[in-house]
Tab-separated table of C-alpha atoms in Angstrom:
chain	number	residue	atom	x	y	z
F	1	UNK	CA	0.000	0.000	0.000
F	2	UNK	CA	2.921	2.361	0.622
F	3	UNK	CA	3.466	2.861	-3.104
F	4	UNK	CA	0.071	4.574	-3.440
F	5	UNK	CA	1.124	7.746	-1.611
F	6	UNK	CA	1.391	9.814	-4.857
F	7	UNK	CA	-2.306	9.133	-5.462
F	8	UNK	CA	-3.217	10.128	-1.922
F	9	UNK	CA	-1.160	13.297	-2.224
F	10	UNK	CA	-2.913	14.206	-5.471
F	11	UNK	CA	-6.295	13.477	-3.869
F	12	UNK	CA	-5.444	15.771	-0.967
F	13	UNK	CA	-4.637	18.553	-3.411
F	14	UNK	CA	-7.933	18.006	-5.226
F	15	UNK	CA	-10.000	18.011	-2.047
F	16	UNK	CA	-8.273	21.159	-0.830
F	17	UNK	CA	-9.706	23.021	-3.830
F	18	UNK	CA	-6.639	23.184	-6.040
F	19	UNK	CA	-7.619	24.027	-9.599
F	20	UNK	CA	-4.215	24.147	-11.241
F	21	UNK	CA	-2.343	21.262	-12.791
F	22	UNK	CA	0.349	19.673	-10.652
F	23	UNK	CA	2.917	20.421	-13.311
F	24	UNK	CA	2.771	21.492	-16.886
F	25	UNK	CA	5.108	19.172	-18.726
F	26	UNK	CA	4.447	16.756	-21.543
F	27	UNK	CA	4.456	13.885	-19.022
F	28	UNK	CA	2.009	14.674	-16.258
F	29	UNK	CA	-0.044	13.330	-13.380
F	30	UNK	CA	-3.153	15.490	-12.937
F	31	UNK	CA	-6.109	15.497	-10.559
F	32	UNK	CA	-9.332	15.632	-12.593
F	33	UNK	CA	-12.952	15.411	-11.495
F	34	UNK	CA	-13.050	12.222	-9.462
F	35	UNK	CA	-10.085	10.699	-11.257
F	36	UNK	CA	-6.364	10.811	-11.836
F	37	UNK	CA	-5.186	11.601	-15.342
F	38	UNK	CA	-1.829	10.254	-16.517
F	39	UNK	CA	-0.425	11.816	-19.685
F	40	UNK	CA	2.585	10.190	-21.356
F	41	UNK	CA	4.424	11.508	-24.408
F	42	UNK	CA	5.689	8.676	-26.615
F	43	UNK	CA	8.675	10.821	-27.597
F	44	UNK	CA	9.944	10.796	-23.996
F	45	UNK	CA	13.407	9.570	-23.133
F	46	UNK	CA	13.826	6.464	-20.919
F	47	UNK	CA	14.793	8.722	-17.995
F	48	UNK	CA	11.633	10.804	-18.446
F	49	UNK	CA	9.502	7.653	-18.565
F	50	UNK	CA	11.160	6.356	-15.404
F	51	UNK	CA	10.328	9.636	-13.681
F	52	UNK	CA	6.616	9.684	-14.589
F	53	UNK	CA	6.141	5.975	-13.826
F	54	UNK	CA	7.760	6.503	-10.443
F	55	UNK	CA	5.571	9.544	-9.788
F	56	UNK	CA	2.471	7.512	-10.660
F	57	UNK	CA	3.742	4.552	-8.591
F	58	UNK	CA	3.442	2.091	-11.491
F	59	UNK	CA	5.988	-0.731	-11.047
F	60	UNK	CA	7.535	-3.077	-13.578
F	61	UNK	CA	6.874	-1.179	-16.814
F	62	UNK	CA	9.030	-2.349	-19.739
F	63	UNK	CA	9.763	1.004	-21.402
F	64	UNK	CA	10.668	-0.547	-24.742
F	65	UNK	CA	7.434	-2.554	-24.826
F	66	UNK	CA	5.432	0.488	-23.751
F	67	UNK	CA	6.833	2.642	-26.548
F	68	UNK	CA	5.974	-0.197	-28.951
F	69	UNK	CA	2.311	0.016	-27.881
F	70	UNK	CA	2.164	-2.587	-25.118
F	71	UNK	CA	0.265	-0.897	-22.263
F	72	UNK	CA	-0.503	-4.096	-20.337
F	73	UNK	CA	1.636	-3.205	-17.298
F	74	UNK	CA	-0.224	0.076	-16.783
F	75	UNK	CA	-3.634	-1.473	-17.397
F	76	UNK	CA	-2.801	-4.318	-15.005
F	77	UNK	CA	-2.041	-1.694	-12.361
F	78	UNK	CA	-5.609	-0.379	-12.586
F	79	UNK	CA	-5.359	2.349	-15.220
F	80	UNK	CA	-7.708	2.626	-18.193
F	81	UNK	CA	-6.522	3.926	-21.545
F	82	UNK	CA	-8.745	6.900	-22.391
F	83	UNK	CA	-7.387	8.221	-25.668
F	84	UNK	CA	-4.343	8.812	-27.833
F	85	UNK	CA	-3.813	12.157	-29.508
F	86	UNK	CA	-0.782	12.595	-31.705
F	87	UNK	CA	2.080	11.335	-29.536
F	88	UNK	CA	0.358	11.689	-26.156
F	89	UNK	CA	-1.449	8.753	-24.542
F	90	UNK	CA	-3.938	9.420	-21.737
F	91	UNK	CA	-4.729	6.938	-18.967
F	92	UNK	CA	-7.371	7.477	-16.266
F	93	UNK	CA	-7.841	6.018	-12.816
F	94	UNK	CA	-10.761	6.565	-10.438
F	95	UNK	CA	-9.976	8.292	-7.160
F	96	UNK	CA	-12.318	5.832	-5.441
F	97	UNK	CA	-9.507	3.282	-5.785
F	98	UNK	CA	-7.562	5.247	-3.195
F	99	UNK	CA	-8.974	4.113	0.141
F	100	UNK	CA	-7.359	5.683	3.160
F	101	UNK	CA	-3.928	7.063	3.739
F	102	UNK	CA	-1.372	4.231	3.753
F	103	UNK	CA	1.506	6.445	4.848
F	104	UNK	CA	2.704	5.945	8.401
F	105	UNK	CA	3.591	9.624	8.719
F	106	UNK	CA	1.169	11.953	6.880
F	107	UNK	CA	3.485	14.903	7.615
F	108	UNK	CA	5.861	13.595	4.961
F	109	UNK	CA	3.098	13.533	2.374
F	110	UNK	CA	2.133	17.168	2.786
F	111	UNK	CA	5.576	18.608	3.483
F	112	UNK	CA	6.050	21.650	1.283
F	113	UNK	CA	9.778	22.134	1.676
F	114	UNK	CA	11.153	22.459	-1.824
F	115	UNK	CA	12.978	19.347	-2.956
F	116	UNK	CA	14.302	18.709	-6.412
F	117	UNK	CA	15.638	15.463	-7.779
F	118	UNK	CA	19.133	15.625	-9.261
F	119	UNK	CA	19.348	15.404	-13.039
F	120	UNK	CA	21.040	12.358	-14.569
F	121	UNK	CA	24.775	12.998	-14.527
F	122	UNK	CA	24.592	15.551	-11.689
F	123	UNK	CA	25.300	14.554	-8.087
F	124	UNK	CA	23.322	15.823	-5.107
F	125	UNK	CA	24.974	14.218	-2.104
F	126	UNK	CA	25.473	14.779	1.623
F	127	UNK	CA	29.049	13.508	1.793
F	128	UNK	CA	31.668	11.719	-0.260
F	129	UNK	CA	35.172	10.272	-0.108
F	130	UNK	CA	37.409	9.673	-3.134
F	131	UNK	CA	38.817	6.261	-4.025
F	132	UNK	CA	41.544	6.147	-6.669
F	133	UNK	CA	43.752	3.200	-7.543
F	134	UNK	CA	46.202	5.842	-8.780
F	135	UNK	CA	45.699	9.495	-7.852
F	136	UNK	CA	44.970	10.916	-11.298
F	137	UNK	CA	42.745	13.747	-9.997
F	138	UNK	CA	44.545	15.992	-7.533
F	139	UNK	CA	44.328	19.447	-5.979
F	140	UNK	CA	47.014	21.859	-7.166
F	141	UNK	CA	47.763	25.448	-6.224
F	142	UNK	CA	46.132	27.921	-6.372
F	143	UNK	CA	42.765	26.219	-5.779
F	144	UNK	CA	42.768	24.238	-9.002
F	145	UNK	CA	41.817	20.612	-9.590
F	146	UNK	CA	43.997	18.721	-12.062
F	147	UNK	CA	42.575	15.852	-14.120
F	148	UNK	CA	45.230	13.590	-15.629
F	149	UNK	CA	44.631	10.745	-18.092
F	150	UNK	CA	47.822	8.711	-18.527
F	151	UNK	CA	48.774	7.245	-21.903
F	152	UNK	CA	46.658	7.479	-25.083
F	153	UNK	CA	49.629	9.002	-26.913
F	154	UNK	CA	48.139	8.098	-30.284
F	155	UNK	CA	44.942	10.078	-29.656
F	156	UNK	CA	44.412	13.248	-31.679
F	157	UNK	CA	42.145	15.006	-29.176
F	158	UNK	CA	40.983	14.282	-25.633
F	159	UNK	CA	38.228	16.169	-23.817
F	160	UNK	CA	37.118	16.145	-20.199
F	161	UNK	CA	33.329	16.299	-19.910
F	162	UNK	CA	31.161	16.230	-16.821
F	163	UNK	CA	28.628	17.914	-14.612
F	164	UNK	CA	31.037	20.837	-14.095
F	165	UNK	CA	30.697	21.896	-17.787
F	166	UNK	CA	27.175	20.582	-18.447
F	167	UNK	CA	28.626	17.531	-20.216
F	168	UNK	CA	29.934	19.641	-23.055
F	169	UNK	CA	31.636	17.927	-25.982
F	170	UNK	CA	33.273	21.192	-27.067
F	171	UNK	CA	34.725	22.469	-23.799
F	172	UNK	CA	37.328	20.725	-21.669
F	173	UNK	CA	40.013	20.212	-24.319
F	174	UNK	CA	42.970	18.576	-22.558
F	175	UNK	CA	46.656	19.282	-23.152
F	176	UNK	CA	48.936	16.496	-24.354
F	177	UNK	CA	52.072	15.790	-22.301
F	178	UNK	CA	54.787	13.118	-22.625
F	179	UNK	CA	52.942	11.079	-19.960
F	180	UNK	CA	49.326	11.621	-21.029
F	181	UNK	CA	46.635	14.323	-21.101
F	182	UNK	CA	46.016	17.014	-18.486
F	183	UNK	CA	43.615	19.861	-17.698
F	184	UNK	CA	43.178	22.136	-14.659
F	185	UNK	CA	39.734	23.279	-13.497
F	186	UNK	CA	38.495	25.573	-10.749
F	187	UNK	CA	35.782	23.659	-8.892
F	188	UNK	CA	33.614	24.432	-5.907
F	189	UNK	CA	33.345	21.809	-3.140
F	190	UNK	CA	30.894	19.107	-4.092
F	191	UNK	CA	30.439	15.875	-5.991
F	192	UNK	CA	30.985	15.673	-9.748
F	193	UNK	CA	30.392	13.019	-12.394
F	194	UNK	CA	32.743	12.974	-15.371
F	195	UNK	CA	34.142	11.065	-18.337
F	196	UNK	CA	36.917	11.415	-20.891
F	197	UNK	CA	36.274	11.668	-24.639
F	198	UNK	CA	39.205	10.125	-26.492
F	199	UNK	CA	38.874	10.731	-30.243
F	200	UNK	CA	35.071	10.839	-29.910
F	201	UNK	CA	34.998	7.701	-27.738
F	202	UNK	CA	33.558	8.143	-24.242
F	203	UNK	CA	35.321	6.352	-21.394
F	204	UNK	CA	35.338	6.364	-17.588
F	205	UNK	CA	38.480	7.158	-15.634
F	206	UNK	CA	40.314	3.796	-15.538
F	207	UNK	CA	42.073	4.735	-12.291
F	208	UNK	CA	38.974	5.901	-10.394
F	209	UNK	CA	37.265	3.168	-8.378
F	210	UNK	CA	34.171	5.312	-7.766
F	211	UNK	CA	31.602	4.919	-10.534
F	212	UNK	CA	27.896	5.666	-10.677
F	213	UNK	CA	24.956	4.769	-12.883
F	214	UNK	CA	23.293	8.087	-13.631
F	215	UNK	CA	19.822	6.592	-14.077
F	216	UNK	CA	19.834	7.248	-17.810
F	217	UNK	CA	21.830	4.189	-18.805
F	218	UNK	CA	25.311	5.693	-18.414
F	219	UNK	CA	28.139	4.813	-16.044
F	220	UNK	CA	30.252	7.803	-14.984
F	221	UNK	CA	33.307	8.335	-12.811
F	222	UNK	CA	32.772	10.295	-9.585
F	223	UNK	CA	35.060	12.857	-7.993
F	224	UNK	CA	34.561	14.765	-4.744
F	225	UNK	CA	36.087	18.205	-4.312
F	226	UNK	CA	36.758	18.005	-0.577
F	227	UNK	CA	36.041	20.832	1.825
F	228	UNK	CA	36.941	19.325	5.193
F	229	UNK	CA	39.527	16.959	6.652
F	230	UNK	CA	38.732	15.098	9.857
F	231	UNK	CA	41.879	14.660	11.943
F	232	UNK	CA	42.693	12.784	15.118
F	233	UNK	CA	46.118	13.334	16.633
F	234	UNK	CA	47.922	10.760	18.758
F	235	UNK	CA	46.564	7.191	19.081
F	236	UNK	CA	49.351	6.206	16.686
F	237	UNK	CA	49.493	2.707	18.157
F	238	UNK	CA	45.845	2.093	17.278
F	239	UNK	CA	45.108	-0.490	14.601
F	240	UNK	CA	41.914	1.035	13.180
F	241	UNK	CA	40.303	4.470	13.409
F	242	UNK	CA	36.949	5.090	11.750
F	243	UNK	CA	34.581	8.039	11.492
F	244	UNK	CA	30.806	7.955	11.794
F	245	UNK	CA	28.203	10.660	12.013
F	246	UNK	CA	24.745	11.895	11.241
F	247	UNK	CA	25.803	12.341	7.601
F	248	UNK	CA	26.283	8.560	7.048
F	249	UNK	CA	23.669	7.224	9.478
F	250	UNK	CA	26.366	6.421	12.039
F	251	UNK	CA	27.861	3.628	9.952
F	252	UNK	CA	31.077	2.934	11.840
F	253	UNK	CA	32.518	0.587	9.218
F	254	UNK	CA	32.416	2.847	6.178
F	255	UNK	CA	34.887	5.721	6.648
F	256	UNK	CA	38.350	4.627	7.684
F	257	UNK	CA	41.051	7.169	8.557
F	258	UNK	CA	44.611	6.811	7.296
F	259	UNK	CA	47.755	7.457	9.315
F	260	UNK	CA	49.639	10.463	7.948
F	261	UNK	CA	52.571	12.301	9.576
F	262	UNK	CA	51.715	11.649	13.195
F	263	UNK	CA	47.925	11.807	12.964
F	264	UNK	CA	44.907	10.016	11.567
F	265	UNK	CA	42.964	11.813	8.862
F	266	UNK	CA	40.324	11.491	6.166
F	267	UNK	CA	39.608	14.280	3.631
F	268	UNK	CA	36.046	14.354	2.363
F	269	UNK	CA	33.285	16.450	0.913
F	270	UNK	CA	30.603	17.332	3.430
F	271	UNK	CA	27.488	19.275	2.488
F	272	UNK	CA	26.620	22.482	4.267
F	273	UNK	CA	24.725	22.177	7.540
F	274	UNK	CA	25.155	20.886	11.076
F	275	UNK	CA	26.727	17.442	11.465
F	276	UNK	CA	27.298	15.309	14.554
F	277	UNK	CA	30.158	12.831	14.541
F	278	UNK	CA	32.422	10.593	16.619
F	279	UNK	CA	35.610	8.609	16.094
F	280	UNK	CA	35.888	4.896	16.802
F	281	UNK	CA	39.385	3.890	17.885
F	282	UNK	CA	39.927	0.135	17.989
F	283	UNK	CA	36.235	-0.368	18.716
F	284	UNK	CA	35.882	2.401	21.318
F	285	UNK	CA	33.813	5.530	20.596
F	286	UNK	CA	35.211	8.958	21.376
F	287	UNK	CA	34.473	12.577	20.549
F	288	UNK	CA	36.904	14.845	18.735
F	289	UNK	CA	39.351	16.190	21.360
F	290	UNK	CA	40.180	19.133	19.067
F	291	UNK	CA	36.545	20.255	18.772
F	292	UNK	CA	34.931	21.892	21.846
F	293	UNK	CA	31.415	21.887	20.328
F	294	UNK	CA	29.484	18.930	21.711
F	295	UNK	CA	25.897	17.692	21.778
F	296	UNK	CA	24.219	15.259	24.157
F	297	UNK	CA	21.274	13.345	22.697
F	298	UNK	CA	18.246	12.004	24.541
F	299	UNK	CA	20.066	8.716	25.214
F	300	UNK	CA	23.025	10.471	26.814
F	301	UNK	CA	25.405	9.915	23.898
F	302	UNK	CA	27.920	12.723	23.438
F	303	UNK	CA	28.898	13.741	19.892
F	304	UNK	CA	31.120	16.401	18.412
F	305	UNK	CA	29.334	19.007	16.305
F	306	UNK	CA	30.584	20.484	13.041
F	307	UNK	CA	28.863	23.394	11.276
F	308	UNK	CA	29.467	24.036	7.589
F	309	UNK	CA	27.578	26.565	5.504
F	310	UNK	CA	25.885	29.954	5.654
F	311	UNK	CA	25.716	31.881	8.913
F	312	UNK	CA	22.164	32.416	10.181
F	313	UNK	CA	21.277	34.473	13.250
F	314	UNK	CA	18.142	33.602	15.224
F	315	UNK	CA	16.801	36.150	17.707
F	316	UNK	CA	13.781	36.097	20.011
F	317	UNK	CA	12.959	39.280	21.907
F	318	UNK	CA	11.484	39.184	25.402
F	319	UNK	CA	10.787	36.058	27.467
F	320	UNK	CA	13.337	37.312	29.985
F	321	UNK	CA	12.047	34.944	32.663
F	322	UNK	CA	12.379	31.844	30.479
F	323	UNK	CA	14.800	29.147	31.587
F	324	UNK	CA	15.432	27.415	28.267
F	325	UNK	CA	14.943	28.659	24.708
F	326	UNK	CA	15.677	26.521	21.645
F	327	UNK	CA	15.149	26.835	17.917
F	328	UNK	CA	13.985	23.757	16.022
F	329	UNK	CA	13.031	23.015	12.444
F	330	UNK	CA	13.834	20.969	9.383
F	331	UNK	CA	17.522	21.540	10.091
F	332	UNK	CA	17.221	19.689	13.443
F	333	UNK	CA	14.669	17.116	12.256
F	334	UNK	CA	12.351	19.028	14.605
F	335	UNK	CA	14.242	17.879	17.680
F	336	UNK	CA	13.261	20.508	20.277
F	337	UNK	CA	16.427	20.598	22.377
F	338	UNK	CA	19.257	20.555	19.870
F	339	UNK	CA	20.075	24.256	19.273
F	340	UNK	CA	19.964	26.338	22.446
F	341	UNK	CA	19.746	30.151	22.433
F	342	UNK	CA	21.739	32.274	24.874
F	343	UNK	CA	20.351	35.215	26.776
F	344	UNK	CA	21.663	38.597	25.611
F	345	UNK	CA	20.074	41.602	27.316
F	346	UNK	CA	16.338	41.406	26.757
F	347	UNK	CA	16.628	38.876	23.928
F	348	UNK	CA	17.671	35.306	23.190
F	349	UNK	CA	20.167	34.743	20.359
F	350	UNK	CA	22.104	32.014	18.602
F	351	UNK	CA	24.231	31.804	15.464
F	352	UNK	CA	24.163	28.618	13.408
F	353	UNK	CA	25.362	27.500	10.012
F	354	UNK	CA	22.889	26.048	7.556
F	355	UNK	CA	23.220	24.803	4.017
F	356	UNK	CA	21.632	26.843	1.260
F	357	UNK	CA	17.982	25.884	1.078
F	358	UNK	CA	14.457	26.441	2.385
F	359	UNK	CA	13.483	25.695	5.960
F	360	UNK	CA	10.578	25.697	8.407
F	361	UNK	CA	11.234	26.472	12.060
F	362	UNK	CA	9.826	27.542	15.441
F	363	UNK	CA	11.157	28.595	18.822
F	364	UNK	CA	10.687	26.379	21.871
F	365	UNK	CA	10.362	28.412	25.076
F	366	UNK	CA	10.321	26.273	28.217
F	367	UNK	CA	8.702	23.491	26.205
F	368	UNK	CA	6.160	25.723	24.427
F	369	UNK	CA	6.394	25.988	20.628
F	370	UNK	CA	5.960	29.533	19.310
F	371	UNK	CA	6.301	31.375	15.987
F	372	UNK	CA	9.052	33.909	15.384
F	373	UNK	CA	7.369	37.315	15.928
F	374	UNK	CA	9.966	38.957	13.662
F	375	UNK	CA	9.209	36.718	10.657
F	376	UNK	CA	5.975	37.140	8.699
F	377	UNK	CA	6.821	34.432	6.151
F	378	UNK	CA	4.883	31.349	7.183
F	379	UNK	CA	4.131	27.898	5.822
F	380	UNK	CA	1.181	25.668	6.595
F	381	UNK	CA	1.976	21.961	6.621
F	382	UNK	CA	-0.663	19.438	7.590
F	383	UNK	CA	-2.547	22.216	9.360
F	384	UNK	CA	0.520	23.302	11.331
F	385	UNK	CA	1.838	26.853	10.870
F	386	UNK	CA	5.602	27.356	10.919
F	387	UNK	CA	7.985	30.180	10.121
F	388	UNK	CA	9.752	30.004	6.759
F	389	UNK	CA	13.392	30.838	6.112
F	390	UNK	CA	15.388	30.773	2.885
F	391	UNK	CA	19.165	30.528	3.225
F	392	UNK	CA	21.068	31.966	0.255
F	393	UNK	CA	17.841	32.622	-1.698
F	394	UNK	CA	17.955	32.760	-5.479
F	395	UNK	CA	14.727	34.732	-6.025
F	396	UNK	CA	12.381	37.081	-4.176
F	397	UNK	CA	8.717	37.036	-5.184
F	398	UNK	CA	7.164	40.493	-4.840
F	399	UNK	CA	3.630	41.808	-5.189
F	400	UNK	CA	2.948	45.525	-4.837
F	401	UNK	CA	-0.303	47.020	-3.570
F	402	UNK	CA	-3.180	45.000	-2.119
F	403	UNK	CA	-2.850	46.870	1.172
F	404	UNK	CA	-6.283	45.713	2.301
F	405	UNK	CA	-5.568	42.023	1.744
F	406	UNK	CA	-5.604	39.822	4.826
F	407	UNK	CA	-3.220	37.146	3.557
F	408	UNK	CA	-1.377	36.485	0.322
F	409	UNK	CA	0.081	33.092	-0.511
F	410	UNK	CA	2.482	31.895	-3.200
F	411	UNK	CA	1.826	28.681	-5.075
F	412	UNK	CA	3.519	27.043	-8.036
F	413	UNK	CA	5.170	24.075	-9.646
F	414	UNK	CA	7.886	24.191	-6.976
F	415	UNK	CA	5.401	23.095	-4.263
F	416	UNK	CA	2.940	21.061	-6.352
F	417	UNK	CA	0.523	24.005	-6.400
F	418	UNK	CA	-0.251	23.717	-2.689
F	419	UNK	CA	-2.317	26.841	-2.152
F	420	UNK	CA	-1.687	27.271	1.571
F	421	UNK	CA	2.028	26.660	1.730
F	422	UNK	CA	3.835	29.985	1.601
F	423	UNK	CA	2.508	33.193	3.174
F	424	UNK	CA	4.112	36.461	2.030
F	425	UNK	CA	5.322	39.138	4.434
F	426	UNK	CA	3.718	42.606	4.209
F	427	UNK	CA	6.121	45.533	4.423
F	428	UNK	CA	5.036	49.004	3.300
F	429	UNK	CA	3.253	48.705	-0.041
F	430	UNK	CA	4.843	45.359	-0.903
F	431	UNK	CA	4.265	41.692	-0.160
F	432	UNK	CA	7.288	39.421	-0.524
F	433	UNK	CA	8.901	36.075	0.156
F	434	UNK	CA	12.416	34.914	-0.735
F	435	UNK	CA	13.120	31.340	-1.740
F	436	UNK	CA	16.011	29.233	-2.930
F	437	UNK	CA	15.188	27.561	-6.226
F	438	UNK	CA	17.524	25.493	-8.337
F	439	UNK	CA	18.138	26.469	-11.964
F	440	UNK	CA	15.203	25.773	-14.231
F	441	UNK	CA	11.712	26.866	-15.223
F	442	UNK	CA	8.951	27.423	-12.670
F	443	UNK	CA	5.260	28.281	-12.952
F	444	UNK	CA	3.536	30.198	-10.173
F	445	UNK	CA	0.651	32.382	-9.029
F	446	UNK	CA	-0.259	34.574	-6.076
F	447	UNK	CA	-3.383	33.829	-4.021
F	448	UNK	CA	-4.872	37.043	-2.628
F	449	UNK	CA	-7.472	36.227	0.053
F	450	UNK	CA	-8.333	33.061	-1.839
F	451	UNK	CA	-8.277	34.576	-5.360
F	452	UNK	CA	-5.634	33.239	-7.762
F	453	UNK	CA	-3.834	35.888	-9.864
F	454	UNK	CA	-0.796	35.895	-12.125
F	455	UNK	CA	2.098	38.161	-11.171
F	456	UNK	CA	1.296	41.670	-12.498
F	457	UNK	CA	4.985	42.578	-12.228
F	458	UNK	CA	6.133	39.713	-14.457
F	459	UNK	CA	5.587	39.957	-18.210
F	460	UNK	CA	6.407	36.272	-18.693
F	461	UNK	CA	3.380	34.007	-18.556
F	462	UNK	CA	1.887	31.083	-20.405
F	463	UNK	CA	-1.597	29.719	-20.814
F	464	UNK	CA	-2.721	26.708	-18.794
F	465	UNK	CA	-5.423	24.132	-19.424
F	466	UNK	CA	-7.934	26.157	-17.420
F	467	UNK	CA	-7.483	29.332	-19.452
F	468	UNK	CA	-6.358	31.318	-16.401
F	469	UNK	CA	-2.627	31.501	-17.190
F	470	UNK	CA	0.455	31.012	-15.025
F	471	UNK	CA	3.389	33.333	-14.465
F	472	UNK	CA	6.757	31.957	-15.623
F	473	UNK	CA	10.048	32.243	-13.763
F	474	UNK	CA	13.431	31.148	-15.085
F	475	UNK	CA	16.276	30.619	-12.612
F	476	UNK	CA	19.554	30.760	-14.477
F	477	UNK	CA	22.475	28.480	-13.519
């Protein structure tokens, strides 16, 4: 039953009065009157078909057979073929098939925090450690990453292509040396997929053990531009030192430190945010003696704490008689006692580091959850109102006028057209909310006291199936 949650989610949107399509792409899952409508373009790529079948929770579809006209897998799953127009096939399914909510945690279903799936060939990871048989990708001064492909002296041209240059076949021309081919790139910390193109022939890095299937039928080499090195001094007589933390689900057998010049160390890429970690020395857990920041969980376990990312200041005025004030949200998995504020005059303050993204949060004052009085941007998730914060936002939505409006919400393709998700703040003659959106195209509307309108300050718009239009936003890379 768990696989039916996309249907339940769509049903919830329908019952809440949503009148816009979930997304306006050639492959689509739409809530109609009493039914779900599945639209599939026969010109779709295998990756696009995988995406829509996953969204519709239809298992075991042979894509090649489907494109050849065999729809038995979809029909067997309960869908009915309605019509075929040009290259688009429409399947319908009655909403009465969806009985009850099979999800153990409904909060996950209705969560409106923006999440985007990585594109094939582009990594979106929490952490990573390199594994080379021979170190052919190295960091060189000043801040450059050198890719080296040994041999292939008979090749006329060799290119380096990957997620760092949008898999270009024209950029990344490598320089021939007596030992092989080389190129230096300036990369930001993160994970990258790549390949070499030797005289028009694509190949993985033969010296890189890390490889990944990108979901589109390709196998690529993986490189992590590291941004942190965990170090443990002393304990040189130890046989094994490993690292485990919240970033790898406390797997103590995965990340092994190497002995190097009088200390144990492991360089790695670690995404922005707050991470808890411990070392395990010959089977015994210990915190990082070089890191004074510690956290004690509800079971009494003590962990070291590492913060990587953007600096965010939380402040709560008043409550001078409170004993304990915390801030909790998506960034703490809503644990109420993880980030404590300190008293400063007539306010409570704390500085944390968060990764770029969109977050919900609240303050917890002596066990009571309260909204941030200084933040008018709110979200409503499963009937619960929270404050909304964008770290390193990429766009600010603005709507001028409407001074007499009681509440204005933002809805669009980035939150599955959930009409109650994002409340704008009212300052002067302007309503606004900032968000972090990844590069791409987005459709959106404002909802002024329940009335849907396109953005009057945005000339870009396109017609929708209801004839009411949607505003269009492009976020450039």
